mmCIF file of C-alpha atoms in Angstrom:
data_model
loop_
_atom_site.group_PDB
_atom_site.id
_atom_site.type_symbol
_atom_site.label_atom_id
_atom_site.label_comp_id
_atom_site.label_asym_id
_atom_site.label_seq_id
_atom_site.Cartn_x
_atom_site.Cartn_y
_atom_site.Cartn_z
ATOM 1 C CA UNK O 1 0.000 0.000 0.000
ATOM 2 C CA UNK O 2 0.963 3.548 -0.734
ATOM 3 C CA UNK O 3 0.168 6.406 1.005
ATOM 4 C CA UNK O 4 0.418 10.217 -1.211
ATOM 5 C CA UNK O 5 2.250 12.785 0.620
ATOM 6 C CA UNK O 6 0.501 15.718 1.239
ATOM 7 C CA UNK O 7 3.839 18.283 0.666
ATOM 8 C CA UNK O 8 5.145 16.865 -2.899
ATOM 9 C CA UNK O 9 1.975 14.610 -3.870
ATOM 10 C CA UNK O 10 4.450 11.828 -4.984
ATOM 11 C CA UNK O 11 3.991 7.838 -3.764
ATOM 12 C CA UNK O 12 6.340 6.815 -0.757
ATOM 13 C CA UNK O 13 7.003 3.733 0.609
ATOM 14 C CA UNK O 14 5.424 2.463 3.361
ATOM 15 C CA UNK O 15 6.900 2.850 6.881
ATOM 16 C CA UNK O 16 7.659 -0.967 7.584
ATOM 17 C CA UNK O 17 10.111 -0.274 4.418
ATOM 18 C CA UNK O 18 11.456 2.846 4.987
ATOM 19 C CA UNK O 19 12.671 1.234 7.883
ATOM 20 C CA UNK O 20 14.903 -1.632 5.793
ATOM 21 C CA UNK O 21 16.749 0.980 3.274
ATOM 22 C CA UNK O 22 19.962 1.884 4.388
ATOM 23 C CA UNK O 23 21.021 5.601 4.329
ATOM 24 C CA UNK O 24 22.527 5.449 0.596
ATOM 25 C CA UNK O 25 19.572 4.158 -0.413
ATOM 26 C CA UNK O 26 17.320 7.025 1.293
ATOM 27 C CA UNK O 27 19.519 9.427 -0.055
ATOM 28 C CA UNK O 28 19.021 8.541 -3.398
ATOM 29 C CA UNK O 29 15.521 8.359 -2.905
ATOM 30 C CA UNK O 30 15.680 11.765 -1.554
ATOM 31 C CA UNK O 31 17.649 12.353 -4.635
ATOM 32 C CA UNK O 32 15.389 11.712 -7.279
ATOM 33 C CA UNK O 33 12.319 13.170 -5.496
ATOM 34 C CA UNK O 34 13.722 16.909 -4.797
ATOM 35 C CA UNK O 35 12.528 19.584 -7.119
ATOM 36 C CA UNK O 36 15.374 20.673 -9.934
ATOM 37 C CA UNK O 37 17.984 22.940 -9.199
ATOM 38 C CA UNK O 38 16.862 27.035 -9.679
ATOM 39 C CA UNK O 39 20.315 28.285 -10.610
ATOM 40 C CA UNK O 40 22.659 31.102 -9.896
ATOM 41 C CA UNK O 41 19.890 33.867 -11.148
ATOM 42 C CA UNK O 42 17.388 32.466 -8.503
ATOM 43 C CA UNK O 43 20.200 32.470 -5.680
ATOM 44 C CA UNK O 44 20.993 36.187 -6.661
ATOM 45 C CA UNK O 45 17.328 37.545 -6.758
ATOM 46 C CA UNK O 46 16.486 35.896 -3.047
ATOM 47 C CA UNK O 47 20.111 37.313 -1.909
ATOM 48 C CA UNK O 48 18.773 40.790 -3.465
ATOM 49 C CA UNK O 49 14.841 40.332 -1.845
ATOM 50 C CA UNK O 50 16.034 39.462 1.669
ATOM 51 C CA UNK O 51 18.817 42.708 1.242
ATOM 52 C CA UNK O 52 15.982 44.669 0.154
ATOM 53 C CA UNK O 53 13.354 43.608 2.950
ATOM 54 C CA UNK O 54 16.366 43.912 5.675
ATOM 55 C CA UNK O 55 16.929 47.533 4.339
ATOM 56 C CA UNK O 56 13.644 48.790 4.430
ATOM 57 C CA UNK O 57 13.168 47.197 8.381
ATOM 58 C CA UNK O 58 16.452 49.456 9.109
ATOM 59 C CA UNK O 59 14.583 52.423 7.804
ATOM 60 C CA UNK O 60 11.473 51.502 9.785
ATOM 61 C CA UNK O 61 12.861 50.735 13.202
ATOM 62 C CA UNK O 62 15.365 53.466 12.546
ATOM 63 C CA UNK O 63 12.241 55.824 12.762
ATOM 64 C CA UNK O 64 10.625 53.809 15.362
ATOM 65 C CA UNK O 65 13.751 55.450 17.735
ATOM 66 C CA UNK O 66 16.409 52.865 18.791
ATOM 67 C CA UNK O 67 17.855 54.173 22.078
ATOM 68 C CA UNK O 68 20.455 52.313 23.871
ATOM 69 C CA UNK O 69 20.664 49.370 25.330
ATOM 70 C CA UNK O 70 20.544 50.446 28.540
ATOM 71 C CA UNK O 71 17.549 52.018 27.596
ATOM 72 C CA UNK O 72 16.161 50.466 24.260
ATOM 73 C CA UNK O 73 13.296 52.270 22.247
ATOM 74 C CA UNK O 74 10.989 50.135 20.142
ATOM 75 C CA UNK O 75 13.058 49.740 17.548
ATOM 76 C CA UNK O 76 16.603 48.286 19.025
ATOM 77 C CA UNK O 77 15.401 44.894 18.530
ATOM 78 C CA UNK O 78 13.770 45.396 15.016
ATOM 79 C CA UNK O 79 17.028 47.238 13.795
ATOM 80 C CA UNK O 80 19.213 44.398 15.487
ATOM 81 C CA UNK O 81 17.561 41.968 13.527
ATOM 82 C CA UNK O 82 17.206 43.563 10.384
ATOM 83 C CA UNK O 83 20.817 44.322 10.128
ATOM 84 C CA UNK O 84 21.372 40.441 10.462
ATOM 85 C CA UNK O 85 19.099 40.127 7.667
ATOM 86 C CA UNK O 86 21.144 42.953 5.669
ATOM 87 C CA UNK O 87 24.232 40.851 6.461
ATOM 88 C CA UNK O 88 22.954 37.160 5.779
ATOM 89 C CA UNK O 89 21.822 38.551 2.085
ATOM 90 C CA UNK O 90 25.152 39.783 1.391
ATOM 91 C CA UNK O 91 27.028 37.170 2.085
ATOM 92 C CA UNK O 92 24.820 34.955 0.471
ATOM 93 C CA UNK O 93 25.168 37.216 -2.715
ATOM 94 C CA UNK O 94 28.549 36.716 -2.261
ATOM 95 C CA UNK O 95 29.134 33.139 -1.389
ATOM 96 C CA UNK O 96 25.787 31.965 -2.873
ATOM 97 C CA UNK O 97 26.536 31.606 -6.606
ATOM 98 C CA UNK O 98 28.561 28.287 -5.707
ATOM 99 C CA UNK O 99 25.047 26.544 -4.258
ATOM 100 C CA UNK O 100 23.494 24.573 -6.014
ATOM 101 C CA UNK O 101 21.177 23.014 -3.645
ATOM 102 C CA UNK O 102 18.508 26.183 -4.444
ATOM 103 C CA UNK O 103 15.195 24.816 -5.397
ATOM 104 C CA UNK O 104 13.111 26.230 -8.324
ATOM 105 C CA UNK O 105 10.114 27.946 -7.489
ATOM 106 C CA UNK O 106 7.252 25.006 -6.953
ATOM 107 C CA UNK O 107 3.141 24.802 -5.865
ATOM 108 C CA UNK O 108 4.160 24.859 -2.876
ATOM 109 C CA UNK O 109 6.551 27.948 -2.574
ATOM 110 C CA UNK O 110 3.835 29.720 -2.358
ATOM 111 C CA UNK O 111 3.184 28.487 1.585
ATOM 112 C CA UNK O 112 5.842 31.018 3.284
ATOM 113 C CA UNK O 113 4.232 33.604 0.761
ATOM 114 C CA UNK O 114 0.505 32.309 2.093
ATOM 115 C CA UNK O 115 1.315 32.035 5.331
ATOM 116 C CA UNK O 116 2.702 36.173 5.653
ATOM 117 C CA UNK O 117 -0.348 37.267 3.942
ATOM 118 C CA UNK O 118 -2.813 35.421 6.320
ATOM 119 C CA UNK O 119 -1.009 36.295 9.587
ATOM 120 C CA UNK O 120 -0.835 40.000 8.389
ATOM 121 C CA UNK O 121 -4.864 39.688 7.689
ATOM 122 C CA UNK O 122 -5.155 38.567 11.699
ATOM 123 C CA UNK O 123 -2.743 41.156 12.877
ATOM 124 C CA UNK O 124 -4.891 44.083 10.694
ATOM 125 C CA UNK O 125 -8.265 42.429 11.962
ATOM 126 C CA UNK O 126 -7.496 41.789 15.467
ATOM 127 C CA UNK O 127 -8.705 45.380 16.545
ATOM 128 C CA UNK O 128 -11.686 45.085 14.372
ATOM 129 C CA UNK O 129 -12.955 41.205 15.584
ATOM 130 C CA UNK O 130 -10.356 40.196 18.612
ATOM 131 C CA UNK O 131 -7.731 37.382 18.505
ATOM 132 C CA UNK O 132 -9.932 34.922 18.971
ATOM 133 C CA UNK O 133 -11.703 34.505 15.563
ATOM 134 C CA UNK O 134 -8.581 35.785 13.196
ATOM 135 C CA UNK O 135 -6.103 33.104 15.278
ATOM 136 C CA UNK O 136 -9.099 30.271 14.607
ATOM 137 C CA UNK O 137 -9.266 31.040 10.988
ATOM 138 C CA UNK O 138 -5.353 31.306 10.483
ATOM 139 C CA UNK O 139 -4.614 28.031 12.185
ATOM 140 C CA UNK O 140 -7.591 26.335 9.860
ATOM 141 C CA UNK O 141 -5.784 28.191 6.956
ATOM 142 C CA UNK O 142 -2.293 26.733 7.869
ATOM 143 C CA UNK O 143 -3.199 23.426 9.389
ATOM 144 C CA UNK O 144 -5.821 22.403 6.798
ATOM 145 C CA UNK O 145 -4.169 24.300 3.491
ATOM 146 C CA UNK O 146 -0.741 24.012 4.153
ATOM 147 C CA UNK O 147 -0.085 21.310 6.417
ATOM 148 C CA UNK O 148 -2.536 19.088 4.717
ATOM 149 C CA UNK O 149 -3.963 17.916 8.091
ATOM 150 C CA UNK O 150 -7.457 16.276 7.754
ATOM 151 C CA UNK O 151 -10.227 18.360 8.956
ATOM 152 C CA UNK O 152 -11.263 16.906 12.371
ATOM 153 C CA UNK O 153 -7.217 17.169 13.625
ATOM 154 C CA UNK O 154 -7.517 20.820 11.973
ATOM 155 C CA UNK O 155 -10.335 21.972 14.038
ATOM 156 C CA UNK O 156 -9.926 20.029 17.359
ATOM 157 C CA UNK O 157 -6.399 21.343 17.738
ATOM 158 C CA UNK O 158 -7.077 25.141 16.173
ATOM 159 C CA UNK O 159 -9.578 25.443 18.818
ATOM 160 C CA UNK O 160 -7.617 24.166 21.427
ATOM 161 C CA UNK O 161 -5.034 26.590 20.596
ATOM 162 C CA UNK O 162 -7.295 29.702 20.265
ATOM 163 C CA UNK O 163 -8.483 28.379 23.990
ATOM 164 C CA UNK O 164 -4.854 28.300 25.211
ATOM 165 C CA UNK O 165 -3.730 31.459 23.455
ATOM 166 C CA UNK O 166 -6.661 32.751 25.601
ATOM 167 C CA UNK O 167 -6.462 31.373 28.946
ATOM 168 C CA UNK O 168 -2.165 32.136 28.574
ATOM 169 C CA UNK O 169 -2.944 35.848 27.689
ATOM 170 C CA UNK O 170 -6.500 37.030 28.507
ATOM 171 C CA UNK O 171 -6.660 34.842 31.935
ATOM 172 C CA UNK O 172 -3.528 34.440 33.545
ATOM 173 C CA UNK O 173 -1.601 37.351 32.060
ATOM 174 C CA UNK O 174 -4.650 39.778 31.738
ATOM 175 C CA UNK O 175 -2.772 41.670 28.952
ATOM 176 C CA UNK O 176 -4.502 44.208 26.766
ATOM 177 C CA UNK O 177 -4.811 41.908 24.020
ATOM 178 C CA UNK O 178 -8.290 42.828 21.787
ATOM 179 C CA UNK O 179 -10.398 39.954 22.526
ATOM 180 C CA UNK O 180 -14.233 39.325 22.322
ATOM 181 C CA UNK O 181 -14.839 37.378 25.109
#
């Protein structure tokens, strides 16, 4: 019997025989199943989007004030972080051209891509509706849609999570959280 995967949609082997392949033979398995190789253009235009996005978050926490650290404004951490990101792009401009384990863009590179856009939707509709309903509907989105979990798991657990989130922050912490309940 084989079961589809729910990332890559391709057959796999059952566990019981996954378990009797030695580690060449998973790797070439591995091997064959990755998506082809994007190239030294792809490695250059993610070196150039992550400079680009690290750049503009220097601008913004720039402006958000940085302080010291002795006494940090909001945007010490931001700016700390973003220059990392400046950093890590560079040097993978730089050093990146050699790798050649870069994927080409699939389906499913779309999920990091998916995934920003919905949690930005909860963070612009939590003053409107609360956390409560926005964090139910974003772990549907990502458990169901991009974790391919089956829909009872998707719904037990995203509820048990929005009730968590809820007793953690709203009960116990009291923080100032929007919330409806």
């Amino acid at each position: 019997m084989q079961a589809a995967s729910p990332v890559s949609g391709a057959n796999e082997l059952p566990a019981e025989e996954l378990d009797d392949l030695t580690p060449d033979q998973l790797a070439a398995q591995w091997e064959e199943e990755k998506p082809p190789s994007a190239g030294a253009l792809a490695n250059v235009g993610s070196s150039l989007v992550v400079i680009g996005v690290g750049a503009g978050a220097v601008v913004l926490s720039v402006a958000m004030g940085l302080g010291t650290p002795s006494a940090p404004q909001p945007g010490l951490w931001p700016f700390m972080i973003s220059c990392v990101m400046v950093a890590l792009g560079l040097f993978q401009l730089i050093m990146g051209r050699h790798n050649r384990d870069a994927e080409k863009f699939t389906r499913m590179s779309m999920a990091p891509l998916t995934g920003l856009v919905t949690l930005a939707a909860m963070v612009a509709l939590m003053p409107i509706a609360g956390f409560e309903l926005p964090a139910l509907v974003l772990c549907i989105i990502w458990m169901r849609f991009l974790g391919g979990e089956t829909w009872r798991s998707t719904l037990l657990v995203s509820a048990i999570v929005v009730a968590g989130f809820y007793g953690i922050f709203v009960t116990a912490l009291n923080t100032s959280i929007p919330h409806l309940f």
